[in-house]
């Protein structure tokens, strides 16, 4: 456990000092200020749009952290031979993978905590400026829940990144396949519904893909938060288990592949 903590702490310490992290957060602040400038164009739905924008901006910013911080940090370990030093120490490859994952998890958690506070502040400003347009069923609990599921979706995607990184250490390949997984994951539910009434090869391919790729649309609660819609506790539990199970499976596969990976 101490070895796992050591790898996690070094990863977190390296990532939290990275300049690009602060640039990404500044990007979110700039986007939030821009949304306030153009808020009057959205008429009576201005607060709903503000909530949706805050959560969408958080999602985009989280993706930037994954692709412009997490992936380069993983590749840097191989490029600068840091991984060789780590696994030459009394640390197993499985401990190294788990340590890196939890280190990047804590970075994502801190980012989401900061972005979540900024998102809530942005929504509060919208509500203060446009009190007459606050959704009747708005709930801060649903806002926080949407942010929490945003984080869970990032962790699922992070596990996908780890899997592709264990297969190929080339940053471009990891980024490309991870982006493909993200695009498929966010659209697989819509595509599956579209082809449900069209029997044939395409339907089987889509159904097979829905079992392989993570269905990231499950974690998207922007509509629920913006419109104050009801959400069943059973749904929250089901999606939480789905996300954790998917992460666990991919991490196990990653460790299995990485154990046999030739790092020479």
Coordinates of C-alpha atoms in Angstrom, one line a residue:
X1 CA 0.0 0.0 0.0
X2 CA 2.9 2.4 0.8
X3 CA 4.3 1.8 -2.7
X4 CA 1.0 2.5 -4.3
X5 CA 0.7 5.7 -2.3
X6 CA 4.2 6.7 -3.4
X7 CA 3.5 6.3 -7.1
X8 CA 0.1 8.1 -6.7
X9 CA 1.6 11.0 -4.8
X10 CA 4.5 11.5 -7.3
X11 CA 2.0 11.5 -10.2
X12 CA -0.3 13.9 -8.4
X13 CA 2.5 16.2 -7.4
X14 CA 3.8 16.3 -11.0
X15 CA 0.4 16.9 -12.6
X16 CA -0.8 19.6 -10.2
X17 CA 2.3 21.7 -11.0
X18 CA 1.7 21.5 -14.7
X19 CA 1.2 24.8 -16.4
X20 CA -1.3 23.5 -18.9
X21 CA -3.7 22.6 -16.0
X22 CA -4.0 26.3 -15.0
X23 CA -4.4 27.3 -18.6
X24 CA -7.3 24.9 -19.0
X25 CA -9.0 26.3 -15.8
X26 CA -8.5 29.8 -17.2
X27 CA -10.1 28.7 -20.4
X28 CA -13.2 27.7 -18.3
X29 CA -13.3 31.1 -16.6
X30 CA -13.1 32.8 -20.0
X31 CA -15.9 30.7 -21.4
X32 CA -18.0 31.4 -18.3
X33 CA -17.5 35.2 -18.7
X34 CA -18.4 34.9 -22.4
X35 CA -21.7 33.1 -21.5
X36 CA -22.7 36.0 -19.3
X37 CA -22.1 38.5 -22.1
X38 CA -24.4 36.6 -24.5
X39 CA -27.0 35.6 -21.9
X40 CA -29.6 38.0 -23.1
X41 CA -29.9 36.2 -26.4
X42 CA -31.6 33.2 -24.8
X43 CA -34.8 34.9 -23.7
X44 CA -36.9 33.1 -21.1
X45 CA -34.7 30.0 -21.0
X46 CA -31.6 32.0 -19.9
X47 CA -31.1 30.2 -16.6
X48 CA -31.7 26.8 -18.1
X49 CA -29.1 27.6 -20.8
X50 CA -26.8 28.9 -18.1
X51 CA -27.0 25.6 -16.2
X52 CA -26.5 23.6 -19.3
X53 CA -23.6 25.8 -20.4
X54 CA -21.9 25.5 -17.0
X55 CA -22.1 21.7 -17.1
X56 CA -21.1 21.5 -20.8
X57 CA -18.1 23.7 -20.1
X58 CA -17.1 21.5 -17.2
X59 CA -17.3 18.4 -19.5
X60 CA -15.2 20.1 -22.2
X61 CA -12.6 21.3 -19.7
X62 CA -12.4 17.8 -18.1
X63 CA -11.8 16.4 -21.6
X64 CA -9.0 18.9 -22.1
X65 CA -7.4 17.7 -18.9
X66 CA -7.6 14.1 -20.0
X67 CA -6.2 14.6 -23.5
X68 CA -3.7 17.4 -22.8
X69 CA -2.4 16.5 -19.4
X70 CA -3.1 12.8 -18.5
X71 CA -2.0 11.3 -21.8
X72 CA 1.2 13.4 -22.1
X73 CA 2.1 12.5 -18.5
X74 CA 1.7 8.8 -19.3
X75 CA 3.8 9.1 -22.4
X76 CA 6.4 11.2 -20.6
X77 CA 7.1 8.3 -18.3
X78 CA 8.2 6.2 -21.3
X79 CA 9.9 9.0 -23.2
X80 CA 12.0 10.1 -20.2
X81 CA 12.5 6.5 -18.9
X82 CA 10.7 7.3 -15.6
X83 CA 8.8 4.1 -15.9
X84 CA 12.0 2.1 -16.0
X85 CA 13.1 3.6 -12.7
X86 CA 9.8 3.0 -11.1
X87 CA 9.5 -0.7 -12.0
X88 CA 13.1 -1.4 -11.3
X89 CA 12.3 -0.4 -7.7
X90 CA 10.5 -2.9 -5.5
X91 CA 7.3 -2.0 -7.2
X92 CA 5.2 -4.4 -9.3
X93 CA 3.8 -3.3 -12.7
X94 CA 0.3 -3.7 -11.3
X95 CA 1.2 -1.3 -8.5
X96 CA 2.6 1.1 -11.0
X97 CA -0.6 1.1 -13.1
X98 CA -2.8 1.5 -10.1
X99 CA -0.6 4.2 -8.6
X100 CA -0.6 6.2 -11.9
X101 CA -4.4 5.8 -12.1
X102 CA -5.1 7.0 -8.6
X103 CA -2.7 9.9 -9.0
X104 CA -4.5 11.1 -12.1
X105 CA -7.8 10.4 -10.4
X106 CA -6.9 12.8 -7.6
X107 CA -5.8 15.4 -10.2
X108 CA -9.2 15.0 -12.0
X109 CA -11.0 15.2 -8.6
X110 CA -9.3 18.5 -7.7
X111 CA -10.0 19.9 -11.1
X112 CA -13.7 18.9 -10.9
X113 CA -13.9 20.3 -7.4
X114 CA -12.6 23.7 -8.7
X115 CA -14.7 23.6 -11.8
X116 CA -17.7 22.5 -9.8
X117 CA -17.4 25.5 -7.5
X118 CA -17.0 27.8 -10.5
X119 CA -20.0 26.2 -12.3
X120 CA -22.2 26.7 -9.2
X121 CA -21.0 30.2 -8.9
X122 CA -21.8 30.8 -12.6
X123 CA -25.3 29.4 -12.2
X124 CA -25.8 31.5 -9.0
X125 CA -24.9 34.6 -11.0
X126 CA -27.4 33.7 -13.7
X127 CA -30.1 33.2 -11.1
X128 CA -29.2 36.5 -9.4
X129 CA -29.4 38.4 -12.7
X130 CA -32.5 36.6 -14.0
X131 CA -34.6 35.8 -11.0
X132 CA -37.8 35.6 -13.0
X133 CA -36.5 32.8 -15.1
X134 CA -35.2 30.3 -12.5
X135 CA -36.7 26.8 -13.3
X136 CA -39.4 25.9 -10.8
X137 CA -37.9 22.5 -10.0
X138 CA -34.3 23.5 -9.9
X139 CA -32.3 21.7 -7.3
X140 CA -28.7 22.2 -6.2
X141 CA -28.5 18.6 -5.3
X142 CA -29.2 17.6 -8.9
X143 CA -26.5 20.1 -10.0
X144 CA -24.0 18.5 -7.7
X145 CA -25.1 15.0 -8.9
X146 CA -24.6 16.0 -12.5
X147 CA -21.1 17.2 -11.7
X148 CA -20.3 13.9 -9.8
X149 CA -21.4 11.8 -12.8
X150 CA -19.3 14.1 -15.0
X151 CA -16.3 13.0 -12.9
X152 CA -17.3 9.4 -13.1
X153 CA -17.5 9.6 -16.9
X154 CA -14.0 11.1 -16.9
X155 CA -12.7 8.2 -14.8
X156 CA -14.3 5.7 -17.2
X157 CA -12.6 7.5 -20.1
X158 CA -9.3 7.6 -18.1
X159 CA -9.5 3.8 -17.8
X160 CA -10.0 3.6 -21.6
X161 CA -6.9 5.8 -22.0
X162 CA -4.9 3.5 -19.7
X163 CA -6.0 0.4 -21.7
X164 CA -4.9 1.9 -25.0
X165 CA -1.7 3.2 -23.5
X166 CA -0.9 -0.4 -22.3
X167 CA -1.4 -1.6 -25.9
X168 CA 0.5 1.2 -27.7
X169 CA 2.8 3.7 -26.1
X170 CA 2.5 6.1 -29.0
X171 CA 0.8 9.3 -27.8
X172 CA -0.9 9.9 -31.1
X173 CA -2.4 6.4 -31.3
X174 CA -3.6 6.6 -27.7
X175 CA -5.2 10.0 -28.2
X176 CA -6.8 8.9 -31.5
X177 CA -8.4 5.7 -30.2
X178 CA -9.4 7.3 -26.9
X179 CA -11.1 10.1 -28.8
X180 CA -12.9 7.5 -31.0
X181 CA -14.0 5.7 -27.9
X182 CA -15.4 9.0 -26.5
X183 CA -17.3 9.9 -29.7
X184 CA -18.7 6.4 -29.9
X185 CA -19.6 6.3 -26.2
X186 CA -21.5 9.6 -26.3
X187 CA -23.5 8.6 -29.4
X188 CA -23.9 4.9 -29.1
X189 CA -27.3 5.1 -27.4
X190 CA -28.7 7.4 -30.2
X191 CA -27.3 5.2 -33.0
X192 CA -28.6 2.1 -31.3
X193 CA -32.1 3.6 -31.1
X194 CA -31.9 4.6 -34.8
X195 CA -31.0 1.1 -36.1
X196 CA -33.3 -0.8 -33.7
X197 CA -36.0 -1.0 -36.4
X198 CA -33.6 -1.9 -39.2
X199 CA -32.6 -5.6 -38.9
X200 CA -29.3 -6.6 -40.5
X201 CA -25.6 -6.5 -40.1
X202 CA -25.4 -2.9 -39.0
X203 CA -27.8 -3.5 -36.1
X204 CA -25.6 -6.4 -34.8
X205 CA -22.5 -4.3 -35.2
X206 CA -24.0 -1.4 -33.2
X207 CA -25.3 -3.9 -30.5
X208 CA -21.8 -5.4 -30.2
X209 CA -20.2 -2.0 -30.0
X210 CA -22.6 -1.0 -27.2
X211 CA -21.2 -3.9 -25.2
X212 CA -17.5 -3.0 -25.9
X213 CA -17.5 0.8 -25.7
X214 CA -18.7 2.7 -22.6
X215 CA -22.1 4.3 -22.9
X216 CA -21.1 7.7 -21.7
X217 CA -24.6 9.1 -22.4
X218 CA -25.6 7.4 -19.1
X219 CA -23.5 9.8 -17.2
X220 CA -24.9 13.0 -18.9
X221 CA -27.4 14.6 -16.4
X222 CA -27.3 18.1 -17.9
X223 CA -31.0 17.9 -18.9
X224 CA -32.0 16.7 -15.5
X225 CA -30.1 19.4 -13.7
X226 CA -31.3 22.2 -16.1
X227 CA -34.9 21.3 -16.1
X228 CA -35.2 19.9 -12.6
X229 CA -36.4 16.5 -13.8
X230 CA -36.9 13.6 -11.4
X231 CA -34.3 10.9 -11.3
X232 CA -34.8 7.5 -9.7
X233 CA -32.4 6.4 -7.0
X234 CA -32.2 3.0 -8.7
X235 CA -30.9 4.7 -11.8
X236 CA -28.2 6.5 -9.9
X237 CA -27.2 3.2 -8.3
X238 CA -27.3 1.3 -11.6
X239 CA -25.1 3.8 -13.4
X240 CA -22.7 4.1 -10.5
X241 CA -22.2 0.3 -10.5
X242 CA -21.9 0.3 -14.3
X243 CA -19.2 3.0 -14.3
X244 CA -17.2 1.3 -11.4
X245 CA -17.5 -2.1 -13.0
X246 CA -16.3 -0.8 -16.4
X247 CA -13.3 0.9 -14.8
X248 CA -12.4 -2.2 -12.8
X249 CA -12.5 -4.5 -15.9
X250 CA -10.4 -2.1 -18.0
X251 CA -7.8 -1.7 -15.2
X252 CA -7.5 -5.5 -14.9
X253 CA -7.0 -5.8 -18.6
X254 CA -4.5 -3.0 -18.6
X255 CA -2.5 -4.6 -15.8
X256 CA -2.5 -8.0 -17.6
X257 CA -1.2 -6.4 -20.8
X258 CA 1.3 -4.2 -19.1
X259 CA 2.8 -7.2 -17.2
X260 CA 3.7 -8.8 -20.5
X261 CA 4.7 -5.5 -22.3
X262 CA 8.3 -5.3 -23.5
X263 CA 9.6 -2.0 -22.2
X264 CA 13.1 -2.4 -23.5

